[in-house]
Coordinates of C-alpha atoms and ligand atoms in Angstrom, one line a residue:
M1 CA 167.5 119.3 158.1
A2 CA 164.9 121.9 157.3
K3 CA 161.6 120.6 157.9
V4 CA 158.9 120.2 155.5
A5 CA 155.0 120.0 155.8
C6 CA 152.5 117.4 154.7
P7 CA 150.2 119.0 152.0
Y8 CA 147.1 116.9 153.3
C9 CA 147.7 117.0 157.0
Y10 CA 150.1 120.1 157.5
H11 CA 152.0 118.0 160.3
Q12 CA 156.0 119.2 160.0
F13 CA 158.7 116.7 159.9
A14 CA 162.1 116.0 158.4
P15 CA 162.5 114.5 155.3
S16 CA 164.5 111.7 156.6
S17 CA 161.4 110.5 158.4
L18 CA 159.3 109.9 155.2
W19 CA 157.6 106.7 155.5
F20 CA 156.7 104.6 152.2
Q21 CA 153.7 102.9 150.9
C22 CA 153.2 99.3 149.5
T23 CA 152.9 99.5 145.7
G24 CA 150.2 96.7 146.3
R25 CA 151.8 94.4 143.9
P26 CA 152.6 91.1 144.4
S27 CA 156.4 90.3 145.0
P28 CA 157.6 86.7 143.7
G29 CA 156.2 83.8 145.7
R30 CA 154.7 86.1 148.1
E31 CA 150.9 86.8 148.8
K32 CA 150.3 90.6 148.2
C33 CA 149.4 92.9 150.8
R34 CA 145.7 93.5 151.0
R35 CA 144.0 97.1 150.7
T36 CA 142.6 98.0 154.1
V37 CA 141.3 101.5 155.7
D38 CA 144.3 103.5 157.4
P39 CA 142.3 104.7 160.5
E40 CA 145.1 107.3 161.4
R41 CA 144.5 108.7 157.4
E42 CA 140.8 108.6 158.2
R43 CA 141.2 110.7 161.3
L44 CA 143.4 113.4 160.1
T45 CA 142.3 113.8 156.2
G46 CA 138.8 111.8 156.3
F47 CA 140.2 109.4 153.4
A48 CA 138.3 106.1 154.2
N49 CA 138.7 104.5 150.9
P50 CA 140.9 100.8 151.6
A51 CA 144.5 101.4 150.1
P52 CA 147.9 99.7 150.4
P53 CA 149.4 100.1 153.6
A54 CA 152.2 102.5 154.6
F55 CA 155.3 101.2 156.7
P56 CA 158.0 103.6 158.3
P57 CA 161.4 103.8 156.7
P58 CA 163.8 100.8 157.8
K59 CA 166.9 102.2 160.3
S60 CA 169.5 103.3 158.4
W61 CA 172.4 106.3 158.6
R62 CA 170.9 107.6 155.4
T63 CA 167.5 108.6 153.7
P64 CA 166.7 105.5 151.4
R65 CA 164.8 106.2 148.3
R66 CA 163.0 102.5 148.0
A67 CA 162.3 100.2 150.7
A68 CA 161.0 96.8 151.1
C69 CA 157.2 96.3 152.4
P70 CA 157.7 94.5 155.8
D71 CA 154.4 92.3 155.0
C72 CA 154.8 91.4 151.0
G73 CA 158.4 91.5 150.5
T74 CA 157.7 93.9 147.5
V75 CA 160.1 97.1 146.8
S76 CA 158.4 100.3 146.9
G77 CA 159.7 104.2 145.9
I78 CA 156.1 105.4 147.0
R79 CA 156.7 108.1 150.0
A80 CA 153.9 108.8 152.7
C81 CA 153.8 111.1 155.2
P82 CA 155.0 109.7 158.4
V83 CA 151.8 111.2 160.3
C84 CA 148.8 110.9 158.1
H85 CA 150.1 108.3 156.0
T86 CA 148.7 110.1 152.5
P87 CA 151.1 108.6 149.7
L88 CA 153.0 112.2 148.6
P89 CA 153.1 113.2 145.2
A90 CA 156.1 111.8 142.9
G91 CA 159.3 114.1 143.9
F92 CA 157.8 115.2 146.9
A93 CA 160.8 114.6 149.2
D94 CA 163.3 116.9 146.1
S95 CA 161.0 120.0 145.6
R96 CA 159.6 123.0 147.2
S97 CA 155.9 122.8 148.5
P98 CA 154.6 125.6 149.8
L99 CA 151.3 125.6 151.5
I100 CA 148.8 128.0 150.7
G101 CA 145.7 128.5 153.5
V102 CA 142.4 130.4 151.9
V103 CA 141.0 132.1 155.2
G104 CA 138.3 134.7 155.8
G105 CA 135.3 134.9 157.3
K106 CA 131.7 133.5 156.9
N107 CA 130.6 133.8 153.7
A108 CA 133.6 136.1 152.0
G109 CA 133.6 134.1 149.1
K110 CA 136.4 131.5 149.8
T111 CA 135.1 128.5 148.4
V112 CA 133.8 130.3 145.2
Y113 CA 137.2 131.9 145.0
T114 CA 139.4 128.7 145.2
T115 CA 137.3 127.1 142.7
V116 CA 137.3 129.6 140.2
L117 CA 141.4 130.1 141.0
V118 CA 142.2 126.2 140.6
H119 CA 140.0 126.6 137.5
E120 CA 142.0 129.4 135.9
L121 CA 145.3 127.2 136.9
R122 CA 144.1 124.5 135.2
H123 CA 143.3 126.6 131.9
T124 CA 145.1 129.9 131.7
I125 CA 147.3 130.4 134.3
R126 CA 149.1 127.2 132.7
R127 CA 149.4 128.5 129.2
R128 CA 150.4 131.9 130.4
F129 CA 153.7 130.0 132.4
D130 CA 154.0 127.4 130.1
A131 CA 153.8 125.4 133.1
D132 CA 152.2 121.8 133.5
I133 CA 150.0 121.8 136.2
S134 CA 148.3 118.3 137.5
F135 CA 146.4 117.3 140.7
A136 CA 148.4 114.9 142.8
G137 CA 147.6 111.4 142.6
E138 CA 145.5 111.7 139.3
Q139 CA 146.4 108.8 138.1
A140 CA 145.8 107.0 141.5
G141 CA 142.1 108.3 141.1
M142 CA 142.3 110.3 144.5
G143 CA 143.6 113.3 143.1
T144 CA 141.2 116.2 142.6
A145 CA 139.0 116.6 145.8
Q146 CA 135.5 115.8 145.1
W147 CA 134.5 118.9 146.3
L148 CA 135.8 120.8 143.5
E149 CA 134.6 118.8 140.9
R150 CA 131.4 119.5 142.0
Y151 CA 131.5 123.1 142.7
E152 CA 133.3 123.3 139.4
Q153 CA 130.5 122.3 137.8
A154 CA 128.2 123.8 139.8
L155 CA 129.8 127.4 138.8
F156 CA 130.6 126.8 135.2
D157 CA 128.2 124.5 133.6
D158 CA 124.9 125.2 136.1
R159 CA 125.4 128.7 137.0
A160 CA 124.8 128.1 140.3
L161 CA 126.0 128.9 143.2
F162 CA 126.3 126.6 146.5
E163 CA 125.6 126.2 150.1
S164 CA 128.2 127.5 152.7
T165 CA 131.0 124.9 153.7
A166 CA 130.6 123.0 156.8
G167 CA 132.9 123.3 159.8
S168 CA 135.5 121.3 160.4
A169 CA 133.9 119.2 163.3
D170 CA 132.0 117.7 160.6
G171 CA 133.9 116.4 158.5
V172 CA 137.8 116.8 157.6
R173 CA 138.3 118.4 154.1
I174 CA 140.9 117.2 151.9
P175 CA 143.4 119.9 150.8
L176 CA 143.7 120.7 147.3
V177 CA 147.3 119.4 146.2
V178 CA 148.4 121.1 143.0
Q179 CA 151.5 120.0 141.2
W180 CA 153.1 123.1 139.3
R181 CA 156.2 121.8 137.0
Q182 CA 157.7 124.4 134.5
P183 CA 160.7 125.1 132.5
R184 CA 163.4 127.4 134.2
T185 CA 166.6 128.8 131.9
R186 CA 169.8 128.3 134.5
F187 CA 173.0 128.9 133.3
G188 CA 171.9 128.9 129.6
R189 CA 170.3 125.5 130.2
E190 CA 166.6 124.4 130.4
V191 CA 165.9 122.6 134.0
H192 CA 162.2 121.4 135.0
S193 CA 161.7 122.0 138.6
T194 CA 158.4 121.0 140.5
T195 CA 156.4 123.1 143.1
T196 CA 153.7 121.4 145.1
L197 CA 151.3 123.3 146.0
S198 CA 148.3 122.6 148.7
F199 CA 144.9 124.9 148.9
Y200 CA 143.1 124.7 152.2
D201 CA 139.6 126.1 151.8
A202 CA 138.2 126.5 155.6
A203 CA 135.1 126.9 156.7
G204 CA 134.2 130.4 157.5
E205 CA 132.2 129.3 160.4
D206 CA 135.7 127.9 162.2
M207 CA 136.9 131.3 162.0
T208 CA 134.1 132.8 164.3
T209 CA 135.4 132.0 167.6
Q210 CA 139.3 131.9 169.0
E211 CA 138.7 128.5 170.1
F212 CA 138.1 127.5 166.3
V213 CA 140.9 129.3 165.3
N214 CA 143.5 127.5 166.9
R215 CA 142.3 124.1 165.7
Q216 CA 143.3 125.5 162.6
A217 CA 146.4 123.9 162.5
Y218 CA 147.3 124.3 159.0
L219 CA 147.1 127.9 159.3
S220 CA 150.3 128.4 161.1
A221 CA 152.3 125.7 158.7
A222 CA 151.5 127.6 156.1
D223 CA 153.6 129.4 153.9
G224 CA 151.6 131.8 152.4
T225 CA 148.1 132.8 153.2
I226 CA 145.3 134.4 151.1
V227 CA 143.0 136.0 153.5
L228 CA 139.7 137.2 151.7
L229 CA 137.5 140.3 153.5
D230 CA 133.9 140.8 152.8
P231 CA 133.7 144.1 151.4
F232 CA 130.0 143.9 152.3
Q233 CA 130.9 144.1 156.4
L234 CA 133.1 147.0 155.8
P235 CA 131.7 149.8 157.9
G236 CA 131.0 152.2 155.3
T237 CA 129.9 150.0 152.3
A238 CA 126.3 150.1 152.8
D239 CA 126.2 154.2 152.4
R240 CA 128.1 153.6 149.1
I241 CA 126.5 151.0 147.4
E242 CA 123.2 148.9 147.5
L243 CA 123.9 145.8 149.8
P244 CA 122.1 142.6 148.9
D245 CA 119.7 141.4 151.7
V246 CA 122.2 138.0 152.2
G247 CA 125.2 140.8 152.7
R248 CA 123.7 141.9 155.7
R249 CA 123.3 138.3 157.0
D250 CA 126.0 136.8 159.3
A251 CA 127.6 140.2 159.6
E252 CA 131.0 140.3 161.4
P253 CA 133.5 143.2 161.0
P254 CA 136.3 141.9 158.8
I255 CA 138.8 143.2 161.4
N256 CA 137.7 140.8 163.9
V257 CA 138.3 137.9 162.0
L258 CA 141.6 139.1 161.2
T259 CA 142.3 139.7 164.8
R260 CA 141.7 136.1 165.1
I261 CA 144.0 135.1 162.3
T262 CA 146.8 137.3 163.7
G263 CA 146.5 135.7 167.2
L264 CA 147.0 132.2 165.8
L265 CA 150.0 133.1 163.6
R266 CA 151.4 135.3 166.4
A267 CA 151.8 132.3 168.9
G268 CA 155.1 132.1 170.1
L269 CA 156.2 135.1 168.3
A270 CA 158.0 137.8 170.5
D271 CA 156.0 140.6 171.0
R272 CA 158.3 143.3 169.1
R273 CA 158.3 141.0 165.9
R274 CA 156.1 141.1 163.3
I275 CA 154.6 138.1 161.5
S276 CA 156.9 137.3 158.8
T277 CA 154.6 134.7 156.3
P278 CA 153.3 136.6 153.4
I279 CA 149.8 137.8 153.6
A280 CA 147.6 138.2 150.6
V281 CA 144.4 140.5 151.2
V282 CA 141.7 139.9 149.2
F283 CA 139.0 141.9 148.6
S284 CA 136.5 139.6 147.1
K285 CA 133.4 140.6 145.4
I286 CA 134.8 143.7 143.7
D287 CA 132.4 143.5 140.8
A288 CA 129.9 144.9 143.3
F289 CA 131.9 148.3 143.5
F290 CA 132.4 148.6 139.6
G291 CA 129.8 150.9 139.1
M292 CA 130.9 153.0 142.0
L293 CA 134.7 153.5 141.1
G294 CA 133.3 154.0 137.5
E295 CA 134.8 152.6 134.4
Q296 CA 138.2 154.7 134.0
H297 CA 139.0 153.5 137.6
P298 CA 142.7 152.1 137.8
L299 CA 141.3 149.0 139.6
L300 CA 139.5 147.9 137.0
R301 CA 142.2 147.9 134.6
P302 CA 143.9 144.4 134.8
P303 CA 147.5 144.4 134.2
V304 CA 149.0 142.7 131.1
A305 CA 149.1 139.0 131.4
G306 CA 152.7 138.2 130.7
P307 CA 154.7 135.0 132.2
Y308 CA 155.6 136.6 135.6
Y309 CA 154.2 138.7 138.6
D310 CA 153.7 142.4 137.5
E311 CA 155.0 144.2 140.6
A312 CA 154.4 147.6 139.5
A313 CA 150.9 147.1 138.5
G314 CA 150.7 145.4 142.4
Q315 CA 152.0 147.9 144.1
D316 CA 149.5 150.4 142.2
T317 CA 146.4 148.1 143.2
D318 CA 147.7 147.7 146.6
E319 CA 147.7 151.9 147.1
H320 CA 144.3 152.2 145.4
L321 CA 142.8 149.6 147.9
R322 CA 144.7 151.2 150.9
A323 CA 142.7 154.4 149.9
L324 CA 139.3 152.6 149.6
L325 CA 139.6 151.1 152.7
A326 CA 140.0 154.2 154.3
D327 CA 136.9 155.7 152.2
L328 CA 135.1 153.1 153.6
G329 CA 135.6 153.6 157.1
A330 CA 137.7 150.6 157.4
D331 CA 141.8 152.1 157.8
D332 CA 141.9 149.9 161.3
I333 CA 142.6 147.1 159.0
D334 CA 145.4 148.5 157.6
A335 CA 147.1 149.9 160.8
H336 CA 146.3 146.3 162.0
L337 CA 148.3 144.8 159.3
R338 CA 151.2 147.4 159.6
A339 CA 151.3 146.6 163.0
H340 CA 151.5 142.6 162.9
Y341 CA 152.7 141.7 159.5
Q342 CA 156.2 142.1 157.4
T343 CA 154.9 141.5 154.1
F344 CA 151.2 142.3 153.1
R345 CA 149.4 143.4 150.2
Y346 CA 146.0 144.0 149.1
F347 CA 144.4 142.7 145.9
A348 CA 141.1 143.3 144.3
V349 CA 139.3 140.2 143.1
S350 CA 135.8 139.0 141.7
S351 CA 135.8 135.3 141.1
L352 CA 132.5 135.7 139.1
G353 CA 133.2 138.8 137.3
A354 CA 129.5 140.0 138.0
E355 CA 127.2 140.3 140.6
P356 CA 125.1 137.2 141.0
D357 CA 121.7 136.8 141.9
Y358 CA 121.9 136.5 145.7
G359 CA 118.9 135.4 146.5
R360 CA 118.3 132.8 144.0
K361 CA 121.9 132.2 144.1
R362 CA 122.2 132.3 140.2
I363 CA 125.2 133.6 138.4
D364 CA 125.2 136.1 135.7
P365 CA 123.5 134.6 132.4
A366 CA 126.7 135.5 131.0
G367 CA 128.6 132.8 132.8
V368 CA 131.4 133.3 135.3
R369 CA 134.2 136.0 134.2
P370 CA 136.7 135.7 136.6
F371 CA 138.4 139.0 137.1
R372 CA 142.2 139.2 138.5
V373 CA 141.8 136.2 140.7
D374 CA 145.4 135.3 139.4
E375 CA 147.3 138.0 141.5
P376 CA 147.3 136.9 145.1
L377 CA 148.5 133.5 143.8
L378 CA 151.1 134.8 141.7
W379 CA 152.3 137.2 144.0
L380 CA 153.0 134.8 146.3
L381 CA 154.3 132.4 144.0
S382 CA 156.8 135.3 143.2
H383 CA 157.9 135.2 146.8
F384 CA 158.6 131.7 146.8
G385 CA 160.9 132.1 143.9
V386 CA 158.8 130.0 141.5
I387 CA 158.1 132.7 139.3
E388 CA 159.5 136.0 138.3
R389 CA 158.4 139.2 139.1
S390 CA 158.7 141.9 136.5
R391 CA 160.3 145.3 138.0
A392 CA 159.0 148.1 136.8
Ligands
GTP401 N1 129.4 139.9 143.9 C1 129.8 138.8 144.0 N2 129.8 137.9 145.3 C2 130.4 136.8 145.0 C3 131.2 136.2 144.8 N3 131.9 135.2 145.1 C4 131.1 134.9 146.1 N4 130.1 135.6 146.3 C5 128.9 135.6 146.9 O1 129.1 135.2 148.7 C6 128.2 134.2 148.5 C7 129.4 133.0 149.4 O2 130.4 132.4 148.9 P1 131.3 131.3 149.1 O3 132.5 131.0 148.5 O4 130.6 130.2 149.4 O5 131.9 131.9 150.7 P2 132.4 131.2 151.8 O6 133.5 131.7 152.2 O7 133.4 129.8 151.2 O8 131.9 130.8 152.7 P3 131.8 129.5 154.1 O9 131.9 128.4 153.4 O10 130.1 129.9 154.8 O11 132.6 130.4 154.8 C8 128.2 133.7 147.5 O12 126.8 132.6 147.6 C9 127.4 134.7 146.4 O13 126.5 135.3 147.2 C10 131.9 137.0 143.5 O14 132.9 137.1 142.8 N5 131.1 138.6 143.2
MG402 MG1 132.9 128.1 151.9
ZN403 ZN1 153.3 95.2 150.6
ZN404 ZN1 150.3 114.3 156.2

């Protein structure tokens, strides 16, 4: 049977080996299970709150949908990951659940991007696709990762930027697990299908040595990757636009970061083959180039927002960015991608919509105005068959 991956710890397993979690409710005449801290869950996800115990499925020739807790006898239908023991969203076993990794060098804009993208998912993207979007486990009080709430408030309410993300050696970060439920028409009938999306925002620091990159197990389990390229670090950028001082700090050529990510994804792959996982290569901070490109530039015209991914506009943007890369002396990035990846595409994104005050870490007084942030995600979703792709 095809393996599935846990959206929290990214380990892969057969669906038949899914564990259960006790409901924590008493069964008649027996004492109810006590909530305890699960050491494996804490080690793998950092979650250290007491919760009802998880237990393996009973030995059986078919996969049971419910099982009795060995401690208290209560029958539970809550499924849990057999590796990290985190309870999985309802319907996980029957739904698609692509994992999406967000990676890039230090300071590339990953945390700002992830925060803004998830904010957009909850607001504009949800409406545009008539989708029901929720954070897994929201009812159970462990849904939205706390860091997201903090960052969302900082960006959208306080107009402030935040410090860089701590490396995973200091503390494991729980990925954001989002459920996308959408009506689709199948043979003239409306059916609903659920997709579980997991976003993991790595610390850029973790990408600066191959040893650290190798530890990022989630990357090799991901079904799609969003790689953020910091355009401030491209060789020709300093000659074309005024670079902020912070842009010069922690400088590392994006090609180096990309090469290390490729090294990880290639592990175990024959030399003549290319990586099949689709990879969205994102120019972050494109707002800093608005002046250089000029108002009439096609990259500054976002496609019309319909309930689909706009394939023609996507191809067009891809071509313009390939040209911009060459213009900025970074055509080695394109050569690298062509040599190693079957499916990749360039995207131009500004999470903030305008340049912040880099030194004072303040966002433009007009607030966050996301520019084309949805396209990398929609492109990946169209690959996974979750949404339609317009053909023009
Ligand atoms: N001009 C512009 N700058 C941005 C944008 N997004 C992020 N930045 C700048 O990039 C800096 C880093 O953003 P983060 O999202 O924290 O970067 P990161 O990739 O998560 O960094 P690490 O956590 O250190 O790996 C911010 O403090 C801003 O100065 C954007 O949309 N436009
Ligand atoms: Mg970060
Ligand atoms: Zn129990
Ligand atoms: Zn797990």
